[in-house]
Amino acid sequence: MSTKAERTTAYIIETVAPVFNKHGYVGTSMSDLTEATGLTKGALYGNFENKEALALSAFQYNSNKLLEKIDEKLSDGRTSLDKIFVLTAFYRNYDVFTMDMGGCPILNVGVDAQHNNPLLSAAAKETIKTIEGKIALVFENGVNSGELRLPVTPLQFAKQLYTMLQGAVAMATMTGDRKYLINTVAYLEQLVRRELK
């Protein structure tokens, strides 16, 4: 059972995570955070050393939600090909999944923190590498079992696949047009069927 302090800290992180993700580190004011949580500035700083520590915890919260969902999707399916198609199906509705988070944490934090928060930027890059590694492992298992043929290494192919997915997320986010996401996923599924079997 958690203590009251632990529950308060968890509440703060869960509540401010979408605020930071939507408005960015610089764009999020302390008044935004106190308004969202209903707590005073002192109460927030009683649980976190500073705004940067709170922002990092908020990103890690969103990142963990995303990584858990990707793990769940990649554990579905019997074959490597099944797993890739479950993942692409997830990305077809990725904008819906990330809506409560304030949007894609990788895109939002990765771009926002690039020039103003080295710790957040590094955390976003680490999450990208983790996701690419998870996808690469699926491809590697498929190659090792003789199910898939790749024209490049599993990690290189995983990076390309993830780049296309994240590019589609970026375009759909910036334009407000889901077709970027839907059409890219459809293209990737055709590419995988045609090139890897």
PDB file of C-alpha atoms in Angstrom:
ATOM      1  CA  MET A   1       0.000   0.000   0.000  1.00  0.00           C
ATOM      2  CA  SER A   2       1.345   3.410  -0.925  1.00  0.00           C
ATOM      3  CA  THR A   3       1.761   6.326   1.439  1.00  0.00           C
ATOM      4  CA  LYS A   4      -0.136   9.600   1.142  1.00  0.00           C
ATOM      5  CA  ALA A   5       3.036  11.282  -0.160  1.00  0.00           C
ATOM      6  CA  GLU A   6       3.454   8.610  -2.841  1.00  0.00           C
ATOM      7  CA  ARG A   7      -0.184   8.968  -3.874  1.00  0.00           C
ATOM      8  CA  THR A   8       0.188  12.761  -4.060  1.00  0.00           C
ATOM      9  CA  THR A   9       3.321  12.465  -6.195  1.00  0.00           C
ATOM     10  CA  ALA A  10       1.590   9.983  -8.522  1.00  0.00           C
ATOM     11  CA  TYR A  11      -1.461  12.260  -8.762  1.00  0.00           C
ATOM     12  CA  ILE A  12       0.710  15.250  -9.658  1.00  0.00           C
ATOM     13  CA  ILE A  13       2.594  13.360 -12.378  1.00  0.00           C
ATOM     14  CA  GLU A  14      -0.546  11.846 -13.880  1.00  0.00           C
ATOM     15  CA  THR A  15      -2.321  15.213 -13.862  1.00  0.00           C
ATOM     16  CA  VAL A  16       0.473  17.375 -15.272  1.00  0.00           C
ATOM     17  CA  ALA A  17       1.753  14.868 -17.866  1.00  0.00           C
ATOM     18  CA  PRO A  18      -0.772  15.906 -20.553  1.00  0.00           C
ATOM     19  CA  VAL A  19      -0.261  19.602 -19.690  1.00  0.00           C
ATOM     20  CA  PHE A  20       3.504  19.448 -20.275  1.00  0.00           C
ATOM     21  CA  ASN A  21       3.040  17.253 -23.340  1.00  0.00           C
ATOM     22  CA  LYS A  22       0.561  19.623 -24.936  1.00  0.00           C
ATOM     23  CA  HIS A  23       2.149  22.975 -24.052  1.00  0.00           C
ATOM     24  CA  GLY A  24       5.823  22.022 -23.869  1.00  0.00           C
ATOM     25  CA  TYR A  25       8.368  22.640 -21.139  1.00  0.00           C
ATOM     26  CA  VAL A  26       8.769  26.367 -21.774  1.00  0.00           C
ATOM     27  CA  GLY A  27       5.110  26.909 -22.620  1.00  0.00           C
ATOM     28  CA  THR A  28       3.880  25.354 -19.362  1.00  0.00           C
ATOM     29  CA  SER A  29       3.725  27.853 -16.506  1.00  0.00           C
ATOM     30  CA  MET A  30       3.538  27.105 -12.807  1.00  0.00           C
ATOM     31  CA  SER A  31       0.019  28.559 -12.832  1.00  0.00           C
ATOM     32  CA  ASP A  32      -0.921  25.956 -15.493  1.00  0.00           C
ATOM     33  CA  LEU A  33       0.340  23.252 -13.153  1.00  0.00           C
ATOM     34  CA  THR A  34      -1.314  24.596 -10.008  1.00  0.00           C
ATOM     35  CA  GLU A  35      -4.584  25.042 -11.907  1.00  0.00           C
ATOM     36  CA  ALA A  36      -4.478  21.489 -13.295  1.00  0.00           C
ATOM     37  CA  THR A  37      -3.650  19.859  -9.955  1.00  0.00           C
ATOM     38  CA  GLY A  38      -5.534  22.162  -7.614  1.00  0.00           C
ATOM     39  CA  LEU A  39      -2.364  22.290  -5.506  1.00  0.00           C
ATOM     40  CA  THR A  40      -0.204  25.235  -4.514  1.00  0.00           C
ATOM     41  CA  LYS A  41       3.212  25.955  -5.968  1.00  0.00           C
ATOM     42  CA  GLY A  42       4.680  25.002  -2.602  1.00  0.00           C
ATOM     43  CA  ALA A  43       2.893  21.650  -2.653  1.00  0.00           C
ATOM     44  CA  LEU A  44       4.273  20.935  -6.136  1.00  0.00           C
ATOM     45  CA  TYR A  45       7.806  21.877  -5.113  1.00  0.00           C
ATOM     46  CA  GLY A  46       7.387  19.849  -1.939  1.00  0.00           C
ATOM     47  CA  ASN A  47       7.167  16.786  -4.161  1.00  0.00           C
ATOM     48  CA  PHE A  48       9.583  17.794  -6.929  1.00  0.00           C
ATOM     49  CA  GLU A  49      12.889  19.619  -6.772  1.00  0.00           C
ATOM     50  CA  ASN A  50      11.986  21.968  -9.643  1.00  0.00           C
ATOM     51  CA  LYS A  51       9.949  22.347 -12.811  1.00  0.00           C
ATOM     52  CA  GLU A  52      12.531  20.379 -14.814  1.00  0.00           C
ATOM     53  CA  ALA A  53      12.257  17.364 -12.489  1.00  0.00           C
ATOM     54  CA  LEU A  54       8.469  17.500 -12.746  1.00  0.00           C
ATOM     55  CA  ALA A  55       8.589  17.762 -16.550  1.00  0.00           C
ATOM     56  CA  LEU A  56      10.954  14.797 -16.757  1.00  0.00           C
ATOM     57  CA  SER A  57       8.699  12.707 -14.492  1.00  0.00           C
ATOM     58  CA  ALA A  58       5.701  13.703 -16.618  1.00  0.00           C
ATOM     59  CA  PHE A  59       7.476  12.631 -19.824  1.00  0.00           C
ATOM     60  CA  GLN A  60       8.552   9.342 -18.259  1.00  0.00           C
ATOM     61  CA  TYR A  61       4.956   8.704 -17.215  1.00  0.00           C
ATOM     62  CA  ASN A  62       3.687   9.215 -20.788  1.00  0.00           C
ATOM     63  CA  SER A  63       6.634   7.336 -22.235  1.00  0.00           C
ATOM     64  CA  ASN A  64       5.981   4.345 -19.969  1.00  0.00           C
ATOM     65  CA  LYS A  65       2.312   4.281 -20.998  1.00  0.00           C
ATOM     66  CA  LEU A  66       3.403   4.209 -24.635  1.00  0.00           C
ATOM     67  CA  LEU A  67       6.093   1.557 -24.103  1.00  0.00           C
ATOM     68  CA  GLU A  68       3.674  -0.656 -22.163  1.00  0.00           C
ATOM     69  CA  LYS A  69       1.138  -0.431 -25.011  1.00  0.00           C
ATOM     70  CA  ILE A  70       3.817  -1.245 -27.608  1.00  0.00           C
ATOM     71  CA  ASP A  71       4.947  -4.237 -25.509  1.00  0.00           C
ATOM     72  CA  GLU A  72       1.335  -5.374 -25.274  1.00  0.00           C
ATOM     73  CA  LYS A  73       0.883  -5.089 -29.050  1.00  0.00           C
ATOM     74  CA  LEU A  74       4.187  -6.832 -29.843  1.00  0.00           C
ATOM     75  CA  SER A  75       3.270  -9.731 -27.561  1.00  0.00           C
ATOM     76  CA  ASP A  76       0.119 -10.300 -29.634  1.00  0.00           C
ATOM     77  CA  GLY A  77       0.375 -12.493 -32.691  1.00  0.00           C
ATOM     78  CA  ARG A  78       2.083 -15.818 -33.114  1.00  0.00           C
ATOM     79  CA  THR A  79       4.550 -14.902 -35.831  1.00  0.00           C
ATOM     80  CA  SER A  80       6.869 -11.965 -36.375  1.00  0.00           C
ATOM     81  CA  LEU A  81       4.747 -10.868 -39.314  1.00  0.00           C
ATOM     82  CA  ASP A  82       1.622 -10.961 -37.126  1.00  0.00           C
ATOM     83  CA  LYS A  83       3.390  -8.829 -34.523  1.00  0.00           C
ATOM     84  CA  ILE A  84       4.374  -6.200 -37.097  1.00  0.00           C
ATOM     85  CA  PHE A  85       0.809  -6.000 -38.395  1.00  0.00           C
ATOM     86  CA  VAL A  86      -0.562  -5.675 -34.850  1.00  0.00           C
ATOM     87  CA  LEU A  87       1.896  -2.807 -34.332  1.00  0.00           C
ATOM     88  CA  THR A  88       0.933  -1.061 -37.570  1.00  0.00           C
ATOM     89  CA  ALA A  89      -2.753  -1.481 -36.687  1.00  0.00           C
ATOM     90  CA  PHE A  90      -2.012   0.247 -33.379  1.00  0.00           C
ATOM     91  CA  TYR A  91      -0.334   3.144 -35.195  1.00  0.00           C
ATOM     92  CA  ARG A  92      -3.332   3.487 -37.505  1.00  0.00           C
ATOM     93  CA  ASN A  93      -5.172   4.780 -34.410  1.00  0.00           C
ATOM     94  CA  TYR A  94      -2.154   6.194 -32.584  1.00  0.00           C
ATOM     95  CA  ASP A  95      -3.635   9.694 -32.462  1.00  0.00           C
ATOM     96  CA  VAL A  96      -6.643   8.326 -30.592  1.00  0.00           C
ATOM     97  CA  PHE A  97      -4.403   6.484 -28.097  1.00  0.00           C
ATOM     98  CA  THR A  98      -2.288   9.591 -27.404  1.00  0.00           C
ATOM     99  CA  MET A  99      -5.204  12.052 -27.236  1.00  0.00           C
ATOM    100  CA  ASP A 100      -5.478  11.861 -23.427  1.00  0.00           C
ATOM    101  CA  MET A 101      -1.722  12.362 -23.187  1.00  0.00           C
ATOM    102  CA  GLY A 102      -1.965  15.682 -25.008  1.00  0.00           C
ATOM    103  CA  GLY A 103      -0.605  14.147 -28.222  1.00  0.00           C
ATOM    104  CA  CYS A 104       2.412  12.046 -29.112  1.00  0.00           C
ATOM    105  CA  PRO A 105       4.978  12.371 -26.306  1.00  0.00           C
ATOM    106  CA  ILE A 106       7.837  11.429 -28.623  1.00  0.00           C
ATOM    107  CA  LEU A 107       6.959  14.116 -31.160  1.00  0.00           C
ATOM    108  CA  ASN A 108       5.909  16.823 -28.729  1.00  0.00           C
ATOM    109  CA  VAL A 109       8.709  16.490 -26.201  1.00  0.00           C
ATOM    110  CA  GLY A 110      11.355  15.499 -28.728  1.00  0.00           C
ATOM    111  CA  VAL A 111      10.850  18.665 -30.758  1.00  0.00           C
ATOM    112  CA  ASP A 112      10.055  21.012 -27.858  1.00  0.00           C
ATOM    113  CA  ALA A 113      13.029  20.009 -25.701  1.00  0.00           C
ATOM    114  CA  GLN A 114      15.581  19.860 -28.509  1.00  0.00           C
ATOM    115  CA  HIS A 115      17.057  23.309 -27.827  1.00  0.00           C
ATOM    116  CA  ASN A 116      15.868  24.163 -24.338  1.00  0.00           C
ATOM    117  CA  ASN A 117      16.006  21.093 -22.096  1.00  0.00           C
ATOM    118  CA  PRO A 118      18.868  18.606 -22.557  1.00  0.00           C
ATOM    119  CA  LEU A 119      17.485  16.135 -19.996  1.00  0.00           C
ATOM    120  CA  LEU A 120      14.070  15.928 -21.651  1.00  0.00           C
ATOM    121  CA  SER A 121      15.656  15.759 -25.086  1.00  0.00           C
ATOM    122  CA  ALA A 122      17.876  12.869 -23.971  1.00  0.00           C
ATOM    123  CA  ALA A 123      14.868  11.062 -22.454  1.00  0.00           C
ATOM    124  CA  ALA A 124      12.923  11.383 -25.720  1.00  0.00           C
ATOM    125  CA  LYS A 125      15.901  10.045 -27.708  1.00  0.00           C
ATOM    126  CA  GLU A 126      16.233   7.118 -25.299  1.00  0.00           C
ATOM    127  CA  THR A 127      12.548   6.255 -25.735  1.00  0.00           C
ATOM    128  CA  ILE A 128      12.976   6.323 -29.525  1.00  0.00           C
ATOM    129  CA  LYS A 129      15.930   3.937 -29.278  1.00  0.00           C
ATOM    130  CA  THR A 130      13.933   1.651 -26.991  1.00  0.00           C
ATOM    131  CA  ILE A 131      11.011   1.477 -29.422  1.00  0.00           C
ATOM    132  CA  GLU A 132      13.324   0.865 -32.374  1.00  0.00           C
ATOM    133  CA  GLY A 133      15.016  -1.912 -30.397  1.00  0.00           C
ATOM    134  CA  LYS A 134      11.688  -3.594 -29.656  1.00  0.00           C
ATOM    135  CA  ILE A 135      10.740  -3.527 -33.343  1.00  0.00           C
ATOM    136  CA  ALA A 136      14.208  -4.732 -34.366  1.00  0.00           C
ATOM    137  CA  LEU A 137      13.892  -7.720 -32.044  1.00  0.00           C
ATOM    138  CA  VAL A 138      10.683  -8.762 -33.799  1.00  0.00           C
ATOM    139  CA  PHE A 139      12.441  -8.529 -37.178  1.00  0.00           C
ATOM    140  CA  GLU A 140      15.502 -10.374 -35.862  1.00  0.00           C
ATOM    141  CA  ASN A 141      13.341 -13.211 -34.532  1.00  0.00           C
ATOM    142  CA  GLY A 142      11.565 -13.380 -37.894  1.00  0.00           C
ATOM    143  CA  VAL A 143      14.863 -13.587 -39.766  1.00  0.00           C
ATOM    144  CA  ASN A 144      16.274 -16.200 -37.372  1.00  0.00           C
ATOM    145  CA  SER A 145      13.181 -18.385 -37.732  1.00  0.00           C
ATOM    146  CA  GLY A 146      13.317 -18.104 -41.537  1.00  0.00           C
ATOM    147  CA  GLU A 147       9.952 -16.318 -41.631  1.00  0.00           C
ATOM    148  CA  LEU A 148      11.290 -12.968 -42.903  1.00  0.00           C
ATOM    149  CA  ARG A 149      13.928 -11.835 -45.361  1.00  0.00           C
ATOM    150  CA  LEU A 150      15.303  -8.348 -44.803  1.00  0.00           C
ATOM    151  CA  PRO A 151      17.319  -6.309 -47.311  1.00  0.00           C
ATOM    152  CA  VAL A 152      19.210  -4.679 -44.404  1.00  0.00           C
ATOM    153  CA  THR A 153      19.912  -5.453 -40.744  1.00  0.00           C
ATOM    154  CA  PRO A 154      16.895  -5.820 -38.433  1.00  0.00           C
ATOM    155  CA  LEU A 155      17.812  -2.618 -36.560  1.00  0.00           C
ATOM    156  CA  GLN A 156      18.196  -0.618 -39.767  1.00  0.00           C
ATOM    157  CA  PHE A 157      14.836  -1.849 -41.061  1.00  0.00           C
ATOM    158  CA  ALA A 158      13.213  -1.132 -37.676  1.00  0.00           C
ATOM    159  CA  LYS A 159      14.602   2.421 -37.748  1.00  0.00           C
ATOM    160  CA  GLN A 160      13.172   2.981 -41.235  1.00  0.00           C
ATOM    161  CA  LEU A 161       9.781   1.567 -40.292  1.00  0.00           C
ATOM    162  CA  TYR A 162       9.635   3.673 -37.135  1.00  0.00           C
ATOM    163  CA  THR A 163      10.801   6.775 -39.009  1.00  0.00           C
ATOM    164  CA  MET A 164       7.926   6.396 -41.448  1.00  0.00           C
ATOM    165  CA  LEU A 165       5.416   5.841 -38.636  1.00  0.00           C
ATOM    166  CA  GLN A 166       6.652   8.858 -36.659  1.00  0.00           C
ATOM    167  CA  GLY A 167       6.750  10.968 -39.817  1.00  0.00           C
ATOM    168  CA  ALA A 168       3.119  10.085 -40.430  1.00  0.00           C
ATOM    169  CA  VAL A 169       2.307  10.969 -36.810  1.00  0.00           C
ATOM    170  CA  ALA A 170       4.048  14.332 -37.271  1.00  0.00           C
ATOM    171  CA  MET A 171       2.220  15.130 -40.516  1.00  0.00           C
ATOM    172  CA  ALA A 172      -1.171  14.060 -39.133  1.00  0.00           C
ATOM    173  CA  THR A 173      -0.544  16.168 -36.024  1.00  0.00           C
ATOM    174  CA  MET A 174       0.575  19.285 -37.901  1.00  0.00           C
ATOM    175  CA  THR A 175      -2.166  19.173 -40.526  1.00  0.00           C
ATOM    176  CA  GLY A 176      -4.986  17.707 -38.454  1.00  0.00           C
ATOM    177  CA  ASP A 177      -5.456  15.163 -41.247  1.00  0.00           C
ATOM    178  CA  ARG A 178      -5.537  11.487 -40.168  1.00  0.00           C
ATOM    179  CA  LYS A 179      -5.049  10.380 -43.784  1.00  0.00           C
ATOM    180  CA  TYR A 180      -1.291  10.865 -43.370  1.00  0.00           C
ATOM    181  CA  LEU A 181      -1.345   8.208 -40.672  1.00  0.00           C
ATOM    182  CA  ILE A 182      -3.851   5.871 -42.305  1.00  0.00           C
ATOM    183  CA  ASN A 183      -2.217   5.988 -45.746  1.00  0.00           C
ATOM    184  CA  THR A 184       1.309   5.549 -44.409  1.00  0.00           C
ATOM    185  CA  VAL A 185       0.277   2.529 -42.354  1.00  0.00           C
ATOM    186  CA  ALA A 186      -1.464   1.009 -45.386  1.00  0.00           C
ATOM    187  CA  TYR A 187       1.669   1.589 -47.469  1.00  0.00           C
ATOM    188  CA  LEU A 188       3.921   0.049 -44.807  1.00  0.00           C
ATOM    189  CA  GLU A 189       1.715  -3.017 -44.541  1.00  0.00           C
ATOM    190  CA  GLN A 190       1.907  -3.506 -48.312  1.00  0.00           C
ATOM    191  CA  LEU A 191       5.677  -2.979 -48.229  1.00  0.00           C
ATOM    192  CA  VAL A 192       6.119  -5.570 -45.496  1.00  0.00           C
ATOM    193  CA  ARG A 193       3.908  -8.105 -47.327  1.00  0.00           C
ATOM    194  CA  ARG A 194       5.706  -7.538 -50.622  1.00  0.00           C
ATOM    195  CA  GLU A 195       9.316  -7.177 -49.510  1.00  0.00           C
ATOM    196  CA  LEU A 196       9.842  -9.302 -46.411  1.00  0.00           C
ATOM    197  CA  LYS A 197       8.101 -12.622 -47.020  1.00  0.00           C
TER     198      LYS A 197
END
